[in-house]
Every structure is written in C-alpha cells, then in structure tokens.
Short mmCIF file of C-alpha atoms in Angstrom, two decimals:
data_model
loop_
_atom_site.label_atom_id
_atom_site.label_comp_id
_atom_site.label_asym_id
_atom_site.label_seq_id
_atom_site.Cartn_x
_atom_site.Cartn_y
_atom_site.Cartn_z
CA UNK A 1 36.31 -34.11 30.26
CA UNK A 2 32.96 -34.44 31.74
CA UNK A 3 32.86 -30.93 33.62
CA UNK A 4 34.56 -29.34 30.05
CA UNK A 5 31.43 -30.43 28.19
CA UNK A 6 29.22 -29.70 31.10
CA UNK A 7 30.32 -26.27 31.05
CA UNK A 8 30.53 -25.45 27.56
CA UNK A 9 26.82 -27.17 27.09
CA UNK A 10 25.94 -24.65 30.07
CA UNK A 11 27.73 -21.83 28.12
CA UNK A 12 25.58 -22.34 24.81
CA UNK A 13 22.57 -22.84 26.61
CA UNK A 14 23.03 -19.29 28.43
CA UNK A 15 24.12 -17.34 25.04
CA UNK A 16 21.15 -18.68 23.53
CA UNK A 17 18.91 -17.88 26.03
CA UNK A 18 20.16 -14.45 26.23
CA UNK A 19 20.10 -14.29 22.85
CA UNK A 20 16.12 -15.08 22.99
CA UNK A 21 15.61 -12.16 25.36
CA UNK A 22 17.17 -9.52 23.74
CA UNK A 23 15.58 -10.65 20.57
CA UNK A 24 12.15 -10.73 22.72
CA UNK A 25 13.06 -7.26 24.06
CA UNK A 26 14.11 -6.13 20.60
CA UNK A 27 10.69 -7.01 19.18
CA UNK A 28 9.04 -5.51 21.75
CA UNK A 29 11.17 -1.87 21.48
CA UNK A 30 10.30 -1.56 17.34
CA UNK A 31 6.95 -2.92 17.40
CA UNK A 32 5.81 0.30 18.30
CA UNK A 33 7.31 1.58 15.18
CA UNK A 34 7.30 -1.50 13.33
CA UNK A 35 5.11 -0.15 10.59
CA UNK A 36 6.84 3.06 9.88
CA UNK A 37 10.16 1.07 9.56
CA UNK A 38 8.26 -0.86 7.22
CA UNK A 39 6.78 2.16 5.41
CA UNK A 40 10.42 3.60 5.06
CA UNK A 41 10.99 0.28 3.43
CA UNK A 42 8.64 0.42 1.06
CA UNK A 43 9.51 4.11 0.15
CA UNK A 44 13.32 3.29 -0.50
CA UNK A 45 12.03 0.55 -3.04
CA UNK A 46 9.60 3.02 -4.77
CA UNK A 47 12.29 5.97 -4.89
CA UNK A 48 15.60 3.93 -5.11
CA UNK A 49 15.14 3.68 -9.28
CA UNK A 50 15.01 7.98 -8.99
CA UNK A 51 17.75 7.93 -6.77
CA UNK A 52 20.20 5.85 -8.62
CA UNK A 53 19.56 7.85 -11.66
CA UNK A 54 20.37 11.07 -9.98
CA UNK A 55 23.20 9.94 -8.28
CA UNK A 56 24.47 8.60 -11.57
CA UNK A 57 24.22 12.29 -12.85
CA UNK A 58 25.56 13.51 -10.32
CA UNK A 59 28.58 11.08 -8.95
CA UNK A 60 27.48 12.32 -5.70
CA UNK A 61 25.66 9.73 -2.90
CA UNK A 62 25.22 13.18 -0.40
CA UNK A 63 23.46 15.39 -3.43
CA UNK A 64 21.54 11.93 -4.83
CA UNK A 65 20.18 11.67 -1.21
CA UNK A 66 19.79 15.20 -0.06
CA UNK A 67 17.69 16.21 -3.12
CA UNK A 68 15.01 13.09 -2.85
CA UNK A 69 14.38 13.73 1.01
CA UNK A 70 14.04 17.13 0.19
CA UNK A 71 11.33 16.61 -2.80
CA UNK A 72 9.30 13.83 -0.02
CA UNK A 73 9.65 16.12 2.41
CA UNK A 74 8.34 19.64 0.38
CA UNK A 75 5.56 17.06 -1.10
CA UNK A 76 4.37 15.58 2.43
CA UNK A 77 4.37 19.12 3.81
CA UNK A 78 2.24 21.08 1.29
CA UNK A 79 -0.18 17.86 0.91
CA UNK A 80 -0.68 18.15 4.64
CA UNK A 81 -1.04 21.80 4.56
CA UNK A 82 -2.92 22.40 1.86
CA UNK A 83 -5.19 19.07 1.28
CA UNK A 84 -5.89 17.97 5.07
CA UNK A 85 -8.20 21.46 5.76
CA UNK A 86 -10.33 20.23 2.83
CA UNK A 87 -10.25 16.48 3.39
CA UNK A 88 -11.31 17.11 7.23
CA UNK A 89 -14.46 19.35 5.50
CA UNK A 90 -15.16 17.65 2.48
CA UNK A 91 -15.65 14.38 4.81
CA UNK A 92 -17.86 16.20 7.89
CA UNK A 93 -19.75 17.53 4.86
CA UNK A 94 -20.34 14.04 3.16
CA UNK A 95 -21.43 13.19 6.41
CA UNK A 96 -24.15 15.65 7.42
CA UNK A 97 -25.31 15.06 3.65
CA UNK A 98 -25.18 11.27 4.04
CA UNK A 99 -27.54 11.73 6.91
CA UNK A 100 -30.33 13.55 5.00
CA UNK A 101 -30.22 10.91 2.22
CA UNK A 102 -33.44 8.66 1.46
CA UNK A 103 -31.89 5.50 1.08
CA UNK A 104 -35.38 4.15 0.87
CA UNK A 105 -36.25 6.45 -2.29
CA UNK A 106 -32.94 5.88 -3.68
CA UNK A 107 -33.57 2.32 -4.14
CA UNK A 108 -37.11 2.56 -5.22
CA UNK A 109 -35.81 4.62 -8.41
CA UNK A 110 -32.88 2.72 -9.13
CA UNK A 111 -34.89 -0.71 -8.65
CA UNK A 112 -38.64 -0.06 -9.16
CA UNK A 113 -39.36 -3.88 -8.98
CA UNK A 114 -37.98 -4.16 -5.31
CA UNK A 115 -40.87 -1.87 -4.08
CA UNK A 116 -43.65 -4.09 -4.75
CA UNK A 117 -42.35 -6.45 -2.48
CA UNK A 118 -41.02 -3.83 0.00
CA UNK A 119 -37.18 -4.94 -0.14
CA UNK A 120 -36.66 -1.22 -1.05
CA UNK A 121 -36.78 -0.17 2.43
CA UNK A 122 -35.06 -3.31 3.23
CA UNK A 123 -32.97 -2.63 1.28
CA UNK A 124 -32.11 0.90 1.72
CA UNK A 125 -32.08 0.49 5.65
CA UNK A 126 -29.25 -1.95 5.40
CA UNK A 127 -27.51 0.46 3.41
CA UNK A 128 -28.13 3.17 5.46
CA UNK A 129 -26.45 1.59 8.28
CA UNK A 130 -23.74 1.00 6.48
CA UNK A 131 -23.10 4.18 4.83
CA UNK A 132 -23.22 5.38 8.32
CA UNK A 133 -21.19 3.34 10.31
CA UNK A 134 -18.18 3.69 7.47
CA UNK A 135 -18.35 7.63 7.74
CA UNK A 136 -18.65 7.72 11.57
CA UNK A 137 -15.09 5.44 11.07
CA UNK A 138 -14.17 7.61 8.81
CA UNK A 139 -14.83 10.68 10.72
CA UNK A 140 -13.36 8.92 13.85
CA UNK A 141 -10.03 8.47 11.89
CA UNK A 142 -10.15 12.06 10.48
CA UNK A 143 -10.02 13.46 13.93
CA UNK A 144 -7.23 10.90 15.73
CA UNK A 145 -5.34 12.37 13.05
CA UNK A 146 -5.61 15.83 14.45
CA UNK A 147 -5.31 14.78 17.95
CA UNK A 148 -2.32 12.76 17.80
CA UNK A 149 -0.11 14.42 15.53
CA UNK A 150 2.74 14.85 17.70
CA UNK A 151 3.17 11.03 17.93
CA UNK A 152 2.29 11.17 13.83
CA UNK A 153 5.30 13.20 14.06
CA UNK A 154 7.33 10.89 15.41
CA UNK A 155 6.62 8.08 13.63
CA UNK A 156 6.95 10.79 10.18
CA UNK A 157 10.71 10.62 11.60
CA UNK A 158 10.89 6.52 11.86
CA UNK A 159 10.16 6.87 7.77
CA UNK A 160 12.44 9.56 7.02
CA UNK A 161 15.30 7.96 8.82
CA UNK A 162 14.94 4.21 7.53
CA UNK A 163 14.42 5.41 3.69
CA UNK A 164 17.47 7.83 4.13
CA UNK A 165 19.74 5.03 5.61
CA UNK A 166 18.64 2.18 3.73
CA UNK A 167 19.10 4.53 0.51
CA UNK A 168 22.64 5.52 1.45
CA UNK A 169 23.77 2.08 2.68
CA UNK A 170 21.56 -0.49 0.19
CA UNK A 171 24.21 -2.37 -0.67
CA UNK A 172 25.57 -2.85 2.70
CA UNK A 173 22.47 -3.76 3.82
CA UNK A 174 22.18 -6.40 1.12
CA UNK A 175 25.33 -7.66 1.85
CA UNK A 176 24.74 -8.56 5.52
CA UNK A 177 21.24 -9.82 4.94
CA UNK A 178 23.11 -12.42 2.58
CA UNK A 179 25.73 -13.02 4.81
CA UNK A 180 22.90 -14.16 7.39
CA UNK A 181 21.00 -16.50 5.29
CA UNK A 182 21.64 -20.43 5.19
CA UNK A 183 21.77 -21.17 1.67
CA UNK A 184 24.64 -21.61 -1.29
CA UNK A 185 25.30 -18.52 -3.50
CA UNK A 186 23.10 -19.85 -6.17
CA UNK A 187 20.16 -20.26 -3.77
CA UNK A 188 20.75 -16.70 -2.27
CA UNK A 189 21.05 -15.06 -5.74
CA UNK A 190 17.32 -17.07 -7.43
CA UNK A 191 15.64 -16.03 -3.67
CA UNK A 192 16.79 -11.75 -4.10
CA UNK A 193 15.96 -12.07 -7.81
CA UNK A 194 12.49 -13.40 -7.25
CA UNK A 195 11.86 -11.22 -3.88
CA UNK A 196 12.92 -8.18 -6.01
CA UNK A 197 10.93 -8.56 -8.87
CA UNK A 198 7.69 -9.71 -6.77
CA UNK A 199 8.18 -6.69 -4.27
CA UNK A 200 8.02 -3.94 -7.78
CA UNK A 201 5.25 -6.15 -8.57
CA UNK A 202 3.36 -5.81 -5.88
CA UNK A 203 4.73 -1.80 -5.19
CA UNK A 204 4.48 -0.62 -9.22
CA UNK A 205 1.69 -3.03 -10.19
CA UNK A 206 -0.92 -2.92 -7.63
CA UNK A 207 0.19 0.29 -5.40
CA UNK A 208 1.77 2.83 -8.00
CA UNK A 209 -0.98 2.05 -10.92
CA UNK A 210 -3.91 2.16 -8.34
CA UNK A 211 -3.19 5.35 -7.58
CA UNK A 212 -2.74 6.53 -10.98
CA UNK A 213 -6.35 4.87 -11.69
CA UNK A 214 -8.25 6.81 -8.84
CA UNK A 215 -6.14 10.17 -9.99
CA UNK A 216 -7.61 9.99 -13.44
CA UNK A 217 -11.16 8.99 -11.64
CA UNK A 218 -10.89 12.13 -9.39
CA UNK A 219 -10.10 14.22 -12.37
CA UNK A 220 -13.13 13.35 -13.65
CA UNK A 221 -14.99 14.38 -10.70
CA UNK A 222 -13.10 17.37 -10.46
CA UNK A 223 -13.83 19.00 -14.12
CA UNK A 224 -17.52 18.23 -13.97
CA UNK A 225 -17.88 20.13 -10.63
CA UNK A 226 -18.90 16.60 -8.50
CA UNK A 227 -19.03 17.88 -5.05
CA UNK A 228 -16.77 16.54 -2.36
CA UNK A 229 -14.09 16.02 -5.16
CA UNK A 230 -11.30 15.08 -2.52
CA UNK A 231 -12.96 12.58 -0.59
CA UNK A 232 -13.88 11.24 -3.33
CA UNK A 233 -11.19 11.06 -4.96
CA UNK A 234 -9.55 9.45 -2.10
CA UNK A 235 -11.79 6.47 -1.91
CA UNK A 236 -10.89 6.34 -6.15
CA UNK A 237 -7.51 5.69 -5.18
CA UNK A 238 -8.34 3.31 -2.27
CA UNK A 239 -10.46 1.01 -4.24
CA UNK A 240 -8.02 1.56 -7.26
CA UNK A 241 -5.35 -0.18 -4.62
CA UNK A 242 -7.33 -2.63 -3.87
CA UNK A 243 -8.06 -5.05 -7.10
CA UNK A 244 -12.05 -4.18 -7.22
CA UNK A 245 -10.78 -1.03 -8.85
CA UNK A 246 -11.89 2.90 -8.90
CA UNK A 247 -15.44 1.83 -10.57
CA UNK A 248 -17.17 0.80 -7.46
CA UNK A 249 -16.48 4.53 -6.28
CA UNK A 250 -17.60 6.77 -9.78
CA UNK A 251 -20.61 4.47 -10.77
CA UNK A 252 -22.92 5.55 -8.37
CA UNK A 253 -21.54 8.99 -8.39
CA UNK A 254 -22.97 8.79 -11.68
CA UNK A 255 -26.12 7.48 -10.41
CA UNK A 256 -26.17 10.14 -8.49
CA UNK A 257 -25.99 12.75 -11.03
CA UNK A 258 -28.23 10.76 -13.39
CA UNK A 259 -31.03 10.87 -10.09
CA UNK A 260 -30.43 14.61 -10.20
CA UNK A 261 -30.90 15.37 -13.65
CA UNK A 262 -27.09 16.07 -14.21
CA UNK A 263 -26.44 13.89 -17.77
CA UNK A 264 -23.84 15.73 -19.39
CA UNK A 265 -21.47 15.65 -16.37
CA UNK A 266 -22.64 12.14 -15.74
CA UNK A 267 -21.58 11.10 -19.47
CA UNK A 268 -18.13 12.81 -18.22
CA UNK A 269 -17.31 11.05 -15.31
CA UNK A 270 -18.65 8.03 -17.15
CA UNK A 271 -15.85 8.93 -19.54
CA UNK A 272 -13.47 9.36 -16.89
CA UNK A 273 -14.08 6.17 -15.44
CA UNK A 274 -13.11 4.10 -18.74
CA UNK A 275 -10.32 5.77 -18.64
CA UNK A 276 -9.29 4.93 -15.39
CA UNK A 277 -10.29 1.26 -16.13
CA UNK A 278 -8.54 0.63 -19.67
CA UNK A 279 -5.58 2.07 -18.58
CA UNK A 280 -4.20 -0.82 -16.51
CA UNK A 281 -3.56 -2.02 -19.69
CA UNK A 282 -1.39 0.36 -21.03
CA UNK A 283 0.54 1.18 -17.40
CA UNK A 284 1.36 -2.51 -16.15
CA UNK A 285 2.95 -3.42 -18.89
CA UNK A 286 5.62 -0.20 -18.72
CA UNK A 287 6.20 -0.28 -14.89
CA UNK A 288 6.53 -4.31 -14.36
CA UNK A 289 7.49 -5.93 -18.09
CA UNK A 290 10.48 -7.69 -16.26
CA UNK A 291 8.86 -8.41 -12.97
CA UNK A 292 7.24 -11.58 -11.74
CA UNK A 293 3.21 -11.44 -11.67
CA UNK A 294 0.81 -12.55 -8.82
CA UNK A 295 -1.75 -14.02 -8.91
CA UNK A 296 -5.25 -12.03 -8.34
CA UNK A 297 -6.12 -14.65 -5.87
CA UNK A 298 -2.79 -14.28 -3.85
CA UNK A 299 -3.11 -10.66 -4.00
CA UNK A 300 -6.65 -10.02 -3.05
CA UNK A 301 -6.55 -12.98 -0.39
CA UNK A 302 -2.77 -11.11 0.69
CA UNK A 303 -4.15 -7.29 0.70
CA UNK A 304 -7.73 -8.41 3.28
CA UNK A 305 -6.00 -10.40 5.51
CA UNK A 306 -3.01 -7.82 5.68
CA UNK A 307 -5.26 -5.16 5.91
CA UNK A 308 -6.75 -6.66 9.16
CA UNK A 309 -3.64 -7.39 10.63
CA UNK A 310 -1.83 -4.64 9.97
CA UNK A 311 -4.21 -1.74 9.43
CA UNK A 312 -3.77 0.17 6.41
CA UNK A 313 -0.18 -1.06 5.14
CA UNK A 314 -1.49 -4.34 5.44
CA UNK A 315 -2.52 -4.04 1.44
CA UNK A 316 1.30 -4.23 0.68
CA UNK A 317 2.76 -6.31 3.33
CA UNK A 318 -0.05 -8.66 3.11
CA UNK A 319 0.34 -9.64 -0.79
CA UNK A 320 4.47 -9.61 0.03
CA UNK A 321 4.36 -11.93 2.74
CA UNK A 322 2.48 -14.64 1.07
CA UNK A 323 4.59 -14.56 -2.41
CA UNK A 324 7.64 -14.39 -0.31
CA UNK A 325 6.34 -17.70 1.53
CA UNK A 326 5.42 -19.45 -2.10
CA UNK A 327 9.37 -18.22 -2.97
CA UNK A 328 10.73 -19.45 -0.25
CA UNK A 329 8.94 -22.91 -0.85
CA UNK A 330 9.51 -23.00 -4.53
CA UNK A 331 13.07 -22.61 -3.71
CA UNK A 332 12.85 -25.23 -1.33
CA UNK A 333 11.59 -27.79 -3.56
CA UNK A 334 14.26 -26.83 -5.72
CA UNK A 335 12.01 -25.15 -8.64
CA UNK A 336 12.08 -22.15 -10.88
CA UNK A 337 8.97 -19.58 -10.05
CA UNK A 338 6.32 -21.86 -12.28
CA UNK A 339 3.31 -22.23 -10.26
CA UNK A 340 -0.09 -20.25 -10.97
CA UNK A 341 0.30 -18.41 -7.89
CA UNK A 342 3.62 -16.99 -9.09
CA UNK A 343 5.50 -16.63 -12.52
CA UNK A 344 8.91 -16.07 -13.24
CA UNK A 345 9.59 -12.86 -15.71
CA UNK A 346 10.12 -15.61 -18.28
CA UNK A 347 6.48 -16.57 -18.46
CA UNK A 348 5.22 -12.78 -18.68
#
C-alpha cells in the first residue's frame, strides 16, 4: 500500500512539474507576441458589436467575418500608405522648427512678471530640454518604425489572426474559459457580466471617445491652416486617451497663433477645442449607458503604470487589470460592484 501511494504521490509530483515547464516554456514562446495577441483582443471586443450585426443580416459567420477583416485590413493599408509619408515629415519638420524656437522669449511674453526675476530663462531652458528630448523620442520611434517593419509585419499577422479566430469561435472560447474557472454558475455569470461591461468601459469610454475628442481637435487645426496638422493631431488623440484630455495639446497651439498675430484662426481652434471638450458629455453617455464606470483615479493610476509596463497598450491593459482585480475581490467578499472605485450599471 505504501509503494501504491509512493508512486502515485511521485506520479502527481512529475505531471505537475511538467506541467510548470511547459507553462514556463509557453510563456516564454508568446511573450514575444504577447501584446499583439492582446491587441487582437482588444480589436474583437471593439468590432464584435459590427460583426454580430452583419452576421445577423446576413445568416452567414464566413461573409460576417470576411467583410470586417477586409474593411481593417483596406483601412490599416491606406492609413499606412497614405498618412505615414506625412507623419514621418510633419514630425522631422516639428523638429528642425522646435530647434529654432526661443523658449526664453516665449516665456517672457506669455509671463512678463517671470523676467524680472529671470525665471524666464529658467524657465524656458527647462522647457527646452524637454521639448527636445520628447521629439528626439519621438523621432527615434518614427524611424524603428521604418527599420523594422518586416517584424511589424509579423506581429500585423499575430492581430489579424487572434481577432479573426476569437471572432469566429467567441462563444467557444467563452465556454472553455468558464469551464476552467473555480467558481459556482452564479459566481461565473456576476464575474463575465462585470468583466464585460468594465472592458466596453474602459474600450468605448476612455479609448473610442478619446479618439473622437482629438479628431474633432485636429479638425480644428486642419480648417484654420495650423501647420503640422497630423502630428498634431496625433498628440490630440493621445492626450484625448489619456484623461488630461485634447486641451493640453490645442491651447498653446493657440498661444502660438495668438504670439503670431493669427486671432481669427486662434478664435477657431479655440472653438474647436470646446468642442472637443463638451462633447464627452454627449458621447459617454450613448456608447457606455449600460456599462459599469471607473473611477478617474483607477483609470489614470491604471493607464501610467500600464503605460510603463507595457509600452503603449499599457493605457488599456493597465486600467483593465486593476478593475478586473477590484472584481475579482468584490466577488470574493461576496458583494455586488458598490465601491467608489467601481459601480455596477445600476448606479449609473
């Protein structure tokens, strides 16, 4: 009886050390690609909603899915083609120009005060440096771009394959991820109905209507003939992301055209800008009326320490990790979403 136990305690202890290997060795095989799985992940949640209501129209799961890869990939393709010559120029350009700028003077005319007690140069060198050091990142990013795009490539292919399977086999999916988890039916349906909603939250609310906010921002910039409209437009979106919002990029490009005499397209962009501020109000409300809301904290906190981590998909799986954590312990305690970090659609 002894050498029975012996041998089956021997046997578990050898599957689950094998088990820890191949895990190890797993981890260590996607990591490379971890992100793009991810970012395949992301795009199946964002595009699933289009996809169900095509393949509702059509009764057809090979039509549903063949005719949203083919829209990403037509959209990816002529943004690349078209966009990346003038984002790679509009950025050298900003550049060279940042270079030539008087910080010093700048400062002086915005703040008159500050030069008395010579914090304008101060002032202005501190900005200079970093103004400078951003762009040369920038720049330096621009160009690895260029240089690596065969393993961009590759990675473009991760995406596409994880958002077409995980489109065509969601339920499946679902299903086994379920089947996995050590809790009762009740417990498994409250943790996918909370993870859902918080994931649109995070996707729609902070993701979908940022971008939205540094559009109408760029537009602005675009039909007042602000130079570098791209780039700039670019950052828009960026800050819109993040929770400081498109304003920190189109105030001082009207400062800018205020300094250079410009007032009438300064008013515009100024008009612009409201715009792209007020309408968070009108857009959250539409895209995530049903879905749990974050709190800023837990977002912003979620979005710089993902960022980070990560690198630039850090600003979604940053905020997503945390609220899944506060789910999984609100759960635990055996509570409803009621904290101030979290709230249930029912407190919307």
């Amino acid at each position: 009886m002894a050498a029975i136990m012996d041998n089956e305690y021997f046997r578990k202890i050898t599957t689950t050390a094998i088990l820890i290997i191949l895990v190890v060795l797993s981890f260590l095989i996607l990591k490379p690609i971890l992100l793009s799985i991810i970012m395949g992940l992301i795009m199946a949640v964002v595009f699933s909603p289009a996809y169900d209501w095509i393949l509702k129209k059509t009764k057809m799961k090979s039509v549903a899915l063949i005719s949203i890869c083919l829209f990403l990939m037509t959209l990816i393709i002529l943004l690349f083609w078209f966009l990346m010559p003038i984002f790679v120029k509009q950025s050298f350009e900003i550049y060279v120009a940042a270079q030539q700028i008087d910080f010093v003077q700048v400062f002086t005319k915005i703040f008159p005060s500050l030069s008395a007690a010579d914090l304008s140069s101060q002032f202005g060198s501190i900005f200079s440096g970093f103004v400078t050091s951003s762009l040369n990142s920038l720049v330096t990013s621009v160009s690895g771009l260029l240089l690596n795009f065969p393993v961009i490539f590759l990675h473009m292919i991760v995406v596409f394959a994880t958002f077409f399977f995980v489109l065509k086999d969601k339920e499946e999916i679902l299903e086994y991820l379920k089947s996995l988890l050590p809790f009762s039916k009740d417990v498994e349906r409250r943790l996918f109905q909370s993870s859902t909603n918080i994931t649109r939250s995070v996707i729609y609310g902070q993701i979908v209507i940022g971008f939205i906010q540094g559009l109408i921002a760029g537009l602005g910039f675009l039909f007042f003939g602000v130079p570098n409209t791209l780039f700039l437009t670019l950052l828009a979106i960026l800050a819109g992301i993040l929770i400081i919002g498109p304003t920190i990029i189109w105030i001082p490009v009207v400062i800018y055209l205020l300094l250079a005499g410009n007032g009438f397209a300064a008013a515009g962009v100024t008009f612009f800008g409201i715009i792209s501020a007020v309408i968070d109000n009108f857009l959250r409300p539409f895209f995530i009326s049903k879905s749990s809301k974050m709190h800023p904290l837990l977002s912003l906190t979620g979005m710089i320490g993902g960022f980070l981590f990560f690198g630039i998909l850090g600003f979604i799986i940053g905020p997503l990790v945390l609220a899944y954590v506060i789910i999984i312990l609100e759960i635990y305690r055996g509570k409803e979403l009621q904290g101030f970090l979290l709230k249930s659609p029912e407190q919307n």
